[in-house]
Amino acid sequence: MDAFIEWADNVVWSPYLVWLCLGAGLLFTIRAKLVQFTRIPDMIRALVRGGSSKDGISSFQALTMSLSGRVGAGNIAGVAVAIASGGPGAVMWMWIVALLGAATSFVESTLGQIFKERDPRTGEYRGGPAFYFERAYRHTWAGIPLKIYAWIFAVVSVVALGVFLPGIQTDTMSGALTSAFPALDRWMIGVFLAIVLGIIIIGGVKRIAHFTATVVPIMAIGYIIIALIVLLANASEIPAMLRLIFESAFGAHAVFGGILGYAVDQGVRRGIYSNEAGQGTGPHAAAATEVSHPAKQGLVQAFAVYIDTLIVCSATAFLILSTGMFQVETEDGLIEHASNLPDGVEAGAPYTQFALDTVFAGAGTIFVAVALTFFAFSTLVYYYYMAETNLTYAMRNVRSISVQRALLAVLQVVILIVVFYGAMGAEGRAWSIGDIGVGIMAWLNIVGILLIQQPAFKALKDYRAQMKAGKDPQFDPRTVGVRNAEFWEERADAWRTAPTRTPVRSPATAVSRPRCPCAEASPPSLPPSPPLSWSGVVETPLDRVEFPQLQTHSRGDQQIPDPSRQATEALSEVESVGGQHRPSLRAEGAIAVLIMVLLLSREVVRPFVLQQDAGVAISHIP
């Protein structure tokens, strides 16, 4: 079994996936015109001003819910594992993944918002990769293949999130707790976790959102404060530590230059596991949010990547490296061993526990155990939410309500069993099994969003145009050429006909209220229509399209032209070329980039692997 798990891990996490993640992030960064850097103020503004409704959660709740999945065992134990396998240079590659991955997170989260829908059972918003794969180009020849692709992703996600990934969290959490509190047995921890998790997940997405909104900020802030205290106590080591990270990341360090391939692999692998950029998990929380424009939530989720990796993961890395509590080991044997770390300490949470003990003697181990418990448990809660969302999608054609409830109950029981089993100890296989789940999801999601990326960039262009005009962006997919976004079409109609012209929280909440008579004097102003960009068709702004007869909608006793309906009809006419629809997939460019990444990655990675210099034992960091 161990040999099979190792083989599957190596196949999934081949160099092709590493460079696919980096290449996709670079492509999206260029296409989005550095949106993850230029729109940081908008990220904070959307986070602070976003509200919730009875159907959707607020932007802050979505941020904390996605952070509950991102900030987990990977931020404490995962960073230590990356350093142990790839050296200090792995930290630098985690930063690179975060900076590029923020653009990937923006694209996938914006797509999740555009193509979300309302759950008919609960009324809550649902969305994610499976939803946008199916809906993005449902009206084209690509609709059927993408629908099959969406179903495959949903099934894989249920298995990965419900079976493969929880073991890492519970195994790491249980090990840290038993180390801090020797009187505890692993089975006791497993039973307690299963009971508490069961109570929370039965409450639905709102209870999950309230739980994470309370727990995640407190535990993250507390952990960062403690890390800063340790850094101040070791301030003299900071320059050497940063130099060690940068030199090791690019093969310039005398000791760690030979394991550059491991540094890249572990940095990208642990970075994606931690910040989830491109993994396809962030869009689930993004879709559940109440916002006026999809790009707003895309920016919030890009900001979440920064918080996870550049702040929380960096705090752990600095703790370990500044105190020297680490060792670097490859498959061929020991490469480097820091003199400060006792022999026999396994890579993971113990690295961080020993690092904190250098400043808080005896209390560091306890603090890490408690912090890790909250980190990992909130991640388990979010894993279930995403697994439930994908199971809901996979069984959407099941008409029997009793069968749907039975399948959801099976999922709940399975994940609780996995939680208990993981707490008992996965015998070192937890990280490899989890990597397989993360890798498969990343493969499917990144390839998919490369093919259907165009709606996200249309939404971004619309967002920028409205912000430049000094407006609070409101999204109408028909004015930008995005189809199959029924939720947003209904919302735009409700917002347009609302008497006060204030954003409504959902189509169902659009109600009539008494208005001032002067409001009847002029039709409502609409956001400017950006140019269309259909393949093979000359770009023509919608406001220049001549309509033979204006469609109207009623507003009191007055008939007002409805340009959005004309836009929809114009899109249908413009999009049809030679009697057939031609989708704006930009598939040629995306596939070309994918092929280039796959072909070049072997030549780029091969020198790294050949440089591995095994069998050298160093007892101190130069």
mmCIF file with all atom_site columns, N, CA and C in Angstrom, residues 88-142:
data_model
loop_
_atom_site.group_PDB
_atom_site.id
_atom_site.type_symbol
_atom_site.label_atom_id
_atom_site.label_alt_id
_atom_site.label_comp_id
_atom_site.label_asym_id
_atom_site.label_entity_id
_atom_site.label_seq_id
_atom_site.pdbx_PDB_ins_code
_atom_site.Cartn_x
_atom_site.Cartn_y
_atom_site.Cartn_z
_atom_site.occupancy
_atom_site.B_iso_or_equiv
_atom_site.pdbx_formal_charge
_atom_site.auth_seq_id
_atom_site.auth_comp_id
_atom_site.auth_asym_id
_atom_site.auth_atom_id
_atom_site.pdbx_PDB_model_num
ATOM 1   N N  . PRO A 1 88  ? 15.443  25.658 3.182   1.00 0.00 ? 88  PRO A N  1
ATOM 2   C CA . PRO A 1 88  ? 14.868  26.994 3.392   1.00 0.00 ? 88  PRO A CA 1
ATOM 3   C C  . PRO A 1 88  ? 14.384  27.653 2.109   1.00 0.00 ? 88  PRO A C  1
ATOM 4   N N  . GLY A 1 89  ? 14.946  27.282 0.965   1.00 0.00 ? 89  GLY A N  1
ATOM 5   C CA . GLY A 1 89  ? 14.519  27.872 -0.301  1.00 0.00 ? 89  GLY A CA 1
ATOM 6   C C  . GLY A 1 89  ? 13.076  27.581 -0.641  1.00 0.00 ? 89  GLY A C  1
ATOM 7   N N  . ALA A 1 90  ? 12.499  26.521 -0.063  1.00 0.00 ? 90  ALA A N  1
ATOM 8   C CA . ALA A 1 90  ? 11.096  26.207 -0.323  1.00 0.00 ? 90  ALA A CA 1
ATOM 9   C C  . ALA A 1 90  ? 10.181  27.338 0.123   1.00 0.00 ? 90  ALA A C  1
ATOM 10  N N  . VAL A 1 91  ? 10.602  28.084 1.145   1.00 0.00 ? 91  VAL A N  1
ATOM 11  C CA . VAL A 1 91  ? 9.791   29.204 1.631   1.00 0.00 ? 91  VAL A CA 1
ATOM 12  C C  . VAL A 1 91  ? 9.644   30.260 0.541   1.00 0.00 ? 91  VAL A C  1
ATOM 13  N N  . MET A 1 92  ? 10.731  30.548 -0.159  1.00 0.00 ? 92  MET A N  1
ATOM 14  C CA . MET A 1 92  ? 10.680  31.533 -1.232  1.00 0.00 ? 92  MET A CA 1
ATOM 15  C C  . MET A 1 92  ? 9.728   31.097 -2.334  1.00 0.00 ? 92  MET A C  1
ATOM 16  N N  . TRP A 1 93  ? 9.730   29.819 -2.665  1.00 0.00 ? 93  TRP A N  1
ATOM 17  C CA . TRP A 1 93  ? 8.833   29.336 -3.705  1.00 0.00 ? 93  TRP A CA 1
ATOM 18  C C  . TRP A 1 93  ? 7.383   29.327 -3.233  1.00 0.00 ? 93  TRP A C  1
ATOM 19  N N  . MET A 1 94  ? 7.162   29.201 -1.950  1.00 0.00 ? 94  MET A N  1
ATOM 20  C CA . MET A 1 94  ? 5.810   29.370 -1.419  1.00 0.00 ? 94  MET A CA 1
ATOM 21  C C  . MET A 1 94  ? 5.341   30.807 -1.619  1.00 0.00 ? 94  MET A C  1
ATOM 22  N N  . TRP A 1 95  ? 6.246   31.759 -1.425  1.00 0.00 ? 95  TRP A N  1
ATOM 23  C CA . TRP A 1 95  ? 5.883   33.168 -1.663  1.00 0.00 ? 95  TRP A CA 1
ATOM 24  C C  . TRP A 1 95  ? 5.574   33.413 -3.137  1.00 0.00 ? 95  TRP A C  1
ATOM 25  N N  . ILE A 1 96  ? 6.384   32.846 -4.017  1.00 0.00 ? 96  ILE A N  1
ATOM 26  C CA . ILE A 1 96  ? 6.157   33.028 -5.454  1.00 0.00 ? 96  ILE A CA 1
ATOM 27  C C  . ILE A 1 96  ? 4.806   32.451 -5.856  1.00 0.00 ? 96  ILE A C  1
ATOM 28  N N  . VAL A 1 97  ? 4.503   31.272 -5.338  1.00 0.00 ? 97  VAL A N  1
ATOM 29  C CA . VAL A 1 97  ? 3.208   30.662 -5.625  1.00 0.00 ? 97  VAL A CA 1
ATOM 30  C C  . VAL A 1 97  ? 2.072   31.553 -5.144  1.00 0.00 ? 97  VAL A C  1
ATOM 31  N N  . ALA A 1 98  ? 2.244   32.180 -3.992  1.00 0.00 ? 98  ALA A N  1
ATOM 32  C CA . ALA A 1 98  ? 1.198   33.059 -3.462  1.00 0.00 ? 98  ALA A CA 1
ATOM 33  C C  . ALA A 1 98  ? 1.014   34.293 -4.338  1.00 0.00 ? 98  ALA A C  1
ATOM 34  N N  . LEU A 1 99  ? 2.113   34.919 -4.757  1.00 0.00 ? 99  LEU A N  1
ATOM 35  C CA . LEU A 1 99  ? 2.017   36.139 -5.563  1.00 0.00 ? 99  LEU A CA 1
ATOM 36  C C  . LEU A 1 99  ? 1.379   35.865 -6.922  1.00 0.00 ? 99  LEU A C  1
ATOM 37  N N  . LEU A 1 100 ? 1.768   34.769 -7.562  1.00 0.00 ? 100 LEU A N  1
ATOM 38  C CA . LEU A 1 100 ? 1.153   34.407 -8.835  1.00 0.00 ? 100 LEU A CA 1
ATOM 39  C C  . LEU A 1 100 ? -0.210  33.762 -8.622  1.00 0.00 ? 100 LEU A C  1
ATOM 40  N N  . GLY A 1 101 ? -0.315  32.966 -7.570  1.00 0.00 ? 101 GLY A N  1
ATOM 41  C CA . GLY A 1 101 ? -1.568  32.270 -7.301  1.00 0.00 ? 101 GLY A CA 1
ATOM 42  C C  . GLY A 1 101 ? -2.704  33.193 -6.931  1.00 0.00 ? 101 GLY A C  1
ATOM 43  N N  . ALA A 1 102 ? -2.404  34.397 -6.455  1.00 0.00 ? 102 ALA A N  1
ATOM 44  C CA . ALA A 1 102 ? -3.473  35.344 -6.146  1.00 0.00 ? 102 ALA A CA 1
ATOM 45  C C  . ALA A 1 102 ? -4.268  35.685 -7.399  1.00 0.00 ? 102 ALA A C  1
ATOM 46  N N  . ALA A 1 103 ? -3.598  35.767 -8.551  1.00 0.00 ? 103 ALA A N  1
ATOM 47  C CA . ALA A 1 103 ? -4.303  36.013 -9.810  1.00 0.00 ? 103 ALA A CA 1
ATOM 48  C C  . ALA A 1 103 ? -5.157  34.811 -10.183 1.00 0.00 ? 103 ALA A C  1
ATOM 49  N N  . THR A 1 104 ? -4.620  33.611 -9.980  1.00 0.00 ? 104 THR A N  1
ATOM 50  C CA . THR A 1 104 ? -5.405  32.405 -10.229 1.00 0.00 ? 104 THR A CA 1
ATOM 51  C C  . THR A 1 104 ? -6.621  32.359 -9.325  1.00 0.00 ? 104 THR A C  1
ATOM 52  N N  . SER A 1 105 ? -6.427  32.703 -8.060  1.00 0.00 ? 105 SER A N  1
ATOM 53  C CA . SER A 1 105 ? -7.541  32.725 -7.121  1.00 0.00 ? 105 SER A CA 1
ATOM 54  C C  . SER A 1 105 ? -8.590  33.747 -7.535  1.00 0.00 ? 105 SER A C  1
ATOM 55  N N  . PHE A 1 106 ? -8.149  34.897 -8.044  1.00 0.00 ? 106 PHE A N  1
ATOM 56  C CA . PHE A 1 106 ? -9.104  35.899 -8.519  1.00 0.00 ? 106 PHE A CA 1
ATOM 57  C C  . PHE A 1 106 ? -9.963  35.335 -9.641  1.00 0.00 ? 106 PHE A C  1
ATOM 58  N N  . VAL A 1 107 ? -9.336  34.680 -10.609 1.00 0.00 ? 107 VAL A N  1
ATOM 59  C CA . VAL A 1 107 ? -10.067 34.160 -11.762 1.00 0.00 ? 107 VAL A CA 1
ATOM 60  C C  . VAL A 1 107 ? -11.069 33.100 -11.331 1.00 0.00 ? 107 VAL A C  1
ATOM 61  N N  . GLU A 1 108 ? -10.629 32.113 -10.561 1.00 0.00 ? 108 GLU A N  1
ATOM 62  C CA . GLU A 1 108 ? -11.525 31.029 -10.185 1.00 0.00 ? 108 GLU A CA 1
ATOM 63  C C  . GLU A 1 108 ? -12.646 31.511 -9.272  1.00 0.00 ? 108 GLU A C  1
ATOM 64  N N  . SER A 1 109 ? -12.362 32.451 -8.372  1.00 0.00 ? 109 SER A N  1
ATOM 65  C CA . SER A 1 109 ? -13.389 32.945 -7.458  1.00 0.00 ? 109 SER A CA 1
ATOM 66  C C  . SER A 1 109 ? -14.396 33.832 -8.176  1.00 0.00 ? 109 SER A C  1
ATOM 67  N N  . THR A 1 110 ? -13.935 34.624 -9.138  1.00 0.00 ? 110 THR A N  1
ATOM 68  C CA . THR A 1 110 ? -14.857 35.431 -9.939  1.00 0.00 ? 110 THR A CA 1
ATOM 69  C C  . THR A 1 110 ? -15.767 34.539 -10.763 1.00 0.00 ? 110 THR A C  1
ATOM 70  N N  . LEU A 1 111 ? -15.209 33.490 -11.347 1.00 0.00 ? 111 LEU A N  1
ATOM 71  C CA . LEU A 1 111 ? -16.032 32.527 -12.076 1.00 0.00 ? 111 LEU A CA 1
ATOM 72  C C  . LEU A 1 111 ? -17.048 31.871 -11.149 1.00 0.00 ? 111 LEU A C  1
ATOM 73  N N  . GLY A 1 112 ? -16.624 31.543 -9.929  1.00 0.00 ? 112 GLY A N  1
ATOM 74  C CA . GLY A 1 112 ? -17.544 30.950 -8.968  1.00 0.00 ? 112 GLY A CA 1
ATOM 75  C C  . GLY A 1 112 ? -18.715 31.856 -8.657  1.00 0.00 ? 112 GLY A C  1
ATOM 76  N N  . GLN A 1 113 ? -18.471 33.169 -8.570  1.00 0.00 ? 113 GLN A N  1
ATOM 77  C CA . GLN A 1 113 ? -19.544 34.129 -8.326  1.00 0.00 ? 113 GLN A CA 1
ATOM 78  C C  . GLN A 1 113 ? -20.448 34.277 -9.544  1.00 0.00 ? 113 GLN A C  1
ATOM 79  N N  . ILE A 1 114 ? -19.872 34.351 -10.728 1.00 0.00 ? 114 ILE A N  1
ATOM 80  C CA . ILE A 1 114 ? -20.670 34.583 -11.931 1.00 0.00 ? 114 ILE A CA 1
ATOM 81  C C  . ILE A 1 114 ? -21.676 33.467 -12.152 1.00 0.00 ? 114 ILE A C  1
ATOM 82  N N  . PHE A 1 115 ? -21.247 32.235 -11.964 1.00 0.00 ? 115 PHE A N  1
ATOM 83  C CA . PHE A 1 115 ? -22.085 31.090 -12.325 1.00 0.00 ? 115 PHE A CA 1
ATOM 84  C C  . PHE A 1 115 ? -22.666 30.369 -11.109 1.00 0.00 ? 115 PHE A C  1
ATOM 85  N N  . LYS A 1 116 ? -22.852 31.087 -10.026 1.00 0.00 ? 116 LYS A N  1
ATOM 86  C CA . LYS A 1 116 ? -23.453 30.475 -8.844  1.00 0.00 ? 116 LYS A CA 1
ATOM 87  C C  . LYS A 1 116 ? -24.951 30.316 -9.042  1.00 0.00 ? 116 LYS A C  1
ATOM 88  N N  . GLU A 1 117 ? -25.570 29.565 -8.168  1.00 0.00 ? 117 GLU A N  1
ATOM 89  C CA . GLU A 1 117 ? -27.014 29.375 -8.209  1.00 0.00 ? 117 GLU A CA 1
ATOM 90  C C  . GLU A 1 117 ? -27.543 29.245 -6.791  1.00 0.00 ? 117 GLU A C  1
ATOM 91  N N  . ARG A 1 118 ? -28.857 29.236 -6.682  1.00 0.00 ? 118 ARG A N  1
ATOM 92  C CA . ARG A 1 118 ? -29.485 29.105 -5.384  1.00 0.00 ? 118 ARG A CA 1
ATOM 93  C C  . ARG A 1 118 ? -29.875 27.646 -5.153  1.00 0.00 ? 118 ARG A C  1
ATOM 94  N N  . ASP A 1 119 ? -29.494 27.104 -4.009  1.00 0.00 ? 119 ASP A N  1
ATOM 95  C CA . ASP A 1 119 ? -29.831 25.728 -3.660  1.00 0.00 ? 119 ASP A CA 1
ATOM 96  C C  . ASP A 1 119 ? -31.336 25.630 -3.442  1.00 0.00 ? 119 ASP A C  1
ATOM 97  N N  . PRO A 1 120 ? -32.044 24.813 -4.237  1.00 0.00 ? 120 PRO A N  1
ATOM 98  C CA . PRO A 1 120 ? -33.503 24.729 -4.075  1.00 0.00 ? 120 PRO A CA 1
ATOM 99  C C  . PRO A 1 120 ? -33.927 24.143 -2.735  1.00 0.00 ? 120 PRO A C  1
ATOM 100 N N  . ARG A 1 121 ? -33.042 23.392 -2.079  1.00 0.00 ? 121 ARG A N  1
ATOM 101 C CA . ARG A 1 121 ? -33.408 22.797 -0.792  1.00 0.00 ? 121 ARG A CA 1
ATOM 102 C C  . ARG A 1 121 ? -33.331 23.798 0.345   1.00 0.00 ? 121 ARG A C  1
ATOM 103 N N  . THR A 1 122 ? -32.287 24.606 0.359   1.00 0.00 ? 122 THR A N  1
ATOM 104 C CA . THR A 1 122 ? -32.040 25.499 1.490   1.00 0.00 ? 122 THR A CA 1
ATOM 105 C C  . THR A 1 122 ? -32.184 26.977 1.150   1.00 0.00 ? 122 THR A C  1
ATOM 106 N N  . GLY A 1 123 ? -32.163 27.322 -0.142  1.00 0.00 ? 123 GLY A N  1
ATOM 107 C CA . GLY A 1 123 ? -32.209 28.718 -0.533  1.00 0.00 ? 123 GLY A CA 1
ATOM 108 C C  . GLY A 1 123 ? -30.866 29.414 -0.470  1.00 0.00 ? 123 GLY A C  1
ATOM 109 N N  . GLU A 1 124 ? -29.815 28.710 -0.031  1.00 0.00 ? 124 GLU A N  1
ATOM 110 C CA . GLU A 1 124 ? -28.491 29.314 0.081   1.00 0.00 ? 124 GLU A CA 1
ATOM 111 C C  . GLU A 1 124 ? -27.780 29.290 -1.269  1.00 0.00 ? 124 GLU A C  1
ATOM 112 N N  . TYR A 1 125 ? -26.825 30.190 -1.434  1.00 0.00 ? 125 TYR A N  1
ATOM 113 C CA . TYR A 1 125 ? -26.054 30.245 -2.664  1.00 0.00 ? 125 TYR A CA 1
ATOM 114 C C  . TYR A 1 125 ? -25.056 29.092 -2.701  1.00 0.00 ? 125 TYR A C  1
ATOM 115 N N  . ARG A 1 126 ? -24.939 28.490 -3.886  1.00 0.00 ? 126 ARG A N  1
ATOM 116 C CA . ARG A 1 126 ? -23.973 27.414 -4.103  1.00 0.00 ? 126 ARG A CA 1
ATOM 117 C C  . ARG A 1 126 ? -23.201 27.704 -5.383  1.00 0.00 ? 126 ARG A C  1
ATOM 118 N N  . GLY A 1 127 ? -21.959 27.286 -5.396  1.00 0.00 ? 127 GLY A N  1
ATOM 119 C CA . GLY A 1 127 ? -21.151 27.450 -6.591  1.00 0.00 ? 127 GLY A CA 1
ATOM 120 C C  . GLY A 1 127 ? -19.794 26.809 -6.407  1.00 0.00 ? 127 GLY A C  1
ATOM 121 N N  . GLY A 1 128 ? -19.001 26.841 -7.459  1.00 0.00 ? 128 GLY A N  1
ATOM 122 C CA . GLY A 1 128 ? -17.683 26.231 -7.415  1.00 0.00 ? 128 GLY A CA 1
ATOM 123 C C  . GLY A 1 128 ? -17.280 25.777 -8.799  1.00 0.00 ? 128 GLY A C  1
ATOM 124 N N  . PRO A 1 129 ? -16.144 25.103 -8.923  1.00 0.00 ? 129 PRO A N  1
ATOM 125 C CA . PRO A 1 129 ? -15.671 24.679 -10.240 1.00 0.00 ? 129 PRO A CA 1
ATOM 126 C C  . PRO A 1 129 ? -16.684 23.858 -11.031 1.00 0.00 ? 129 PRO A C  1
ATOM 127 N N  . ALA A 1 130 ? -17.349 22.918 -10.382 1.00 0.00 ? 130 ALA A N  1
ATOM 128 C CA . ALA A 1 130 ? -18.311 22.095 -11.111 1.00 0.00 ? 130 ALA A CA 1
ATOM 129 C C  . ALA A 1 130 ? -19.399 22.955 -11.741 1.00 0.00 ? 130 ALA A C  1
ATOM 130 N N  . PHE A 1 131 ? -19.823 23.987 -11.045 1.00 0.00 ? 131 PHE A N  1
ATOM 131 C CA . PHE A 1 131 ? -20.882 24.856 -11.541 1.00 0.00 ? 131 PHE A CA 1
ATOM 132 C C  . PHE A 1 131 ? -20.389 25.695 -12.723 1.00 0.00 ? 131 PHE A C  1
ATOM 133 N N  . TYR A 1 132 ? -19.188 26.293 -12.599 1.00 0.00 ? 132 TYR A N  1
ATOM 134 C CA . TYR A 1 132 ? -18.770 27.140 -13.725 1.00 0.00 ? 132 TYR A CA 1
ATOM 135 C C  . TYR A 1 132 ? -18.266 26.331 -14.900 1.00 0.00 ? 132 TYR A C  1
ATOM 136 N N  . PHE A 1 133 ? -17.783 25.121 -14.693 1.00 0.00 ? 133 PHE A N  1
ATOM 137 C CA . PHE A 1 133 ? -17.429 24.289 -15.837 1.00 0.00 ? 133 PHE A CA 1
ATOM 138 C C  . PHE A 1 133 ? -18.669 23.976 -16.673 1.00 0.00 ? 133 PHE A C  1
ATOM 139 N N  . GLU A 1 134 ? -19.769 23.669 -16.005 1.00 0.00 ? 134 GLU A N  1
ATOM 140 C CA . GLU A 1 134 ? -20.991 23.314 -16.730 1.00 0.00 ? 134 GLU A CA 1
ATOM 141 C C  . GLU A 1 134 ? -21.636 24.523 -17.409 1.00 0.00 ? 134 GLU A C  1
ATOM 142 N N  . ARG A 1 135 ? -21.659 25.665 -16.723 1.00 0.00 ? 135 ARG A N  1
ATOM 143 C CA . ARG A 1 135 ? -22.455 26.791 -17.187 1.00 0.00 ? 135 ARG A CA 1
ATOM 144 C C  . ARG A 1 135 ? -21.729 27.725 -18.159 1.00 0.00 ? 135 ARG A C  1
ATOM 145 N N  . ALA A 1 136 ? -20.428 27.826 -18.063 1.00 0.00 ? 136 ALA A N  1
ATOM 146 C CA . ALA A 1 136 ? -19.708 28.885 -18.771 1.00 0.00 ? 136 ALA A CA 1
ATOM 147 C C  . ALA A 1 136 ? -20.014 28.910 -20.265 1.00 0.00 ? 136 ALA A C  1
ATOM 148 N N  . TYR A 1 137 ? -19.985 27.766 -20.911 1.00 0.00 ? 137 TYR A N  1
ATOM 149 C CA . TYR A 1 137 ? -20.234 27.707 -22.345 1.00 0.00 ? 137 TYR A CA 1
ATOM 150 C C  . TYR A 1 137 ? -21.258 26.626 -22.662 1.00 0.00 ? 137 TYR A C  1
ATOM 151 N N  . ARG A 1 138 ? -22.304 26.617 -21.850 1.00 0.00 ? 138 ARG A N  1
ATOM 152 C CA . ARG A 1 138 ? -23.381 25.652 -22.038 1.00 0.00 ? 138 ARG A CA 1
ATOM 153 C C  . ARG A 1 138 ? -24.092 25.856 -23.371 1.00 0.00 ? 138 ARG A C  1
ATOM 154 N N  . HIS A 1 139 ? -24.067 27.064 -23.906 1.00 0.00 ? 139 HIS A N  1
ATOM 155 C CA . HIS A 1 139 ? -24.778 27.399 -25.138 1.00 0.00 ? 139 HIS A CA 1
ATOM 156 C C  . HIS A 1 139 ? -23.966 27.072 -26.384 1.00 0.00 ? 139 HIS A C  1
ATOM 157 N N  . THR A 1 140 ? -22.792 26.488 -26.242 1.00 0.00 ? 140 THR A N  1
ATOM 158 C CA . THR A 1 140 ? -21.921 26.240 -27.385 1.00 0.00 ? 140 THR A CA 1
ATOM 159 C C  . THR A 1 140 ? -21.694 24.741 -27.564 1.00 0.00 ? 140 THR A C  1
ATOM 160 N N  . TRP A 1 141 ? -20.894 24.422 -28.560 1.00 0.00 ? 141 TRP A N  1
ATOM 161 C CA . TRP A 1 141 ? -20.544 23.026 -28.803 1.00 0.00 ? 141 TRP A CA 1
ATOM 162 C C  . TRP A 1 141 ? -19.771 22.421 -27.647 1.00 0.00 ? 141 TRP A C  1
ATOM 163 N N  . ALA A 1 142 ? -19.131 23.268 -26.833 1.00 0.00 ? 142 ALA A N  1
ATOM 164 C CA . ALA A 1 142 ? -18.335 22.769 -25.709 1.00 0.00 ? 142 ALA A CA 1
ATOM 165 C C  . ALA A 1 142 ? -19.183 22.437 -24.493 1.00 0.00 ? 142 ALA A C  1
#
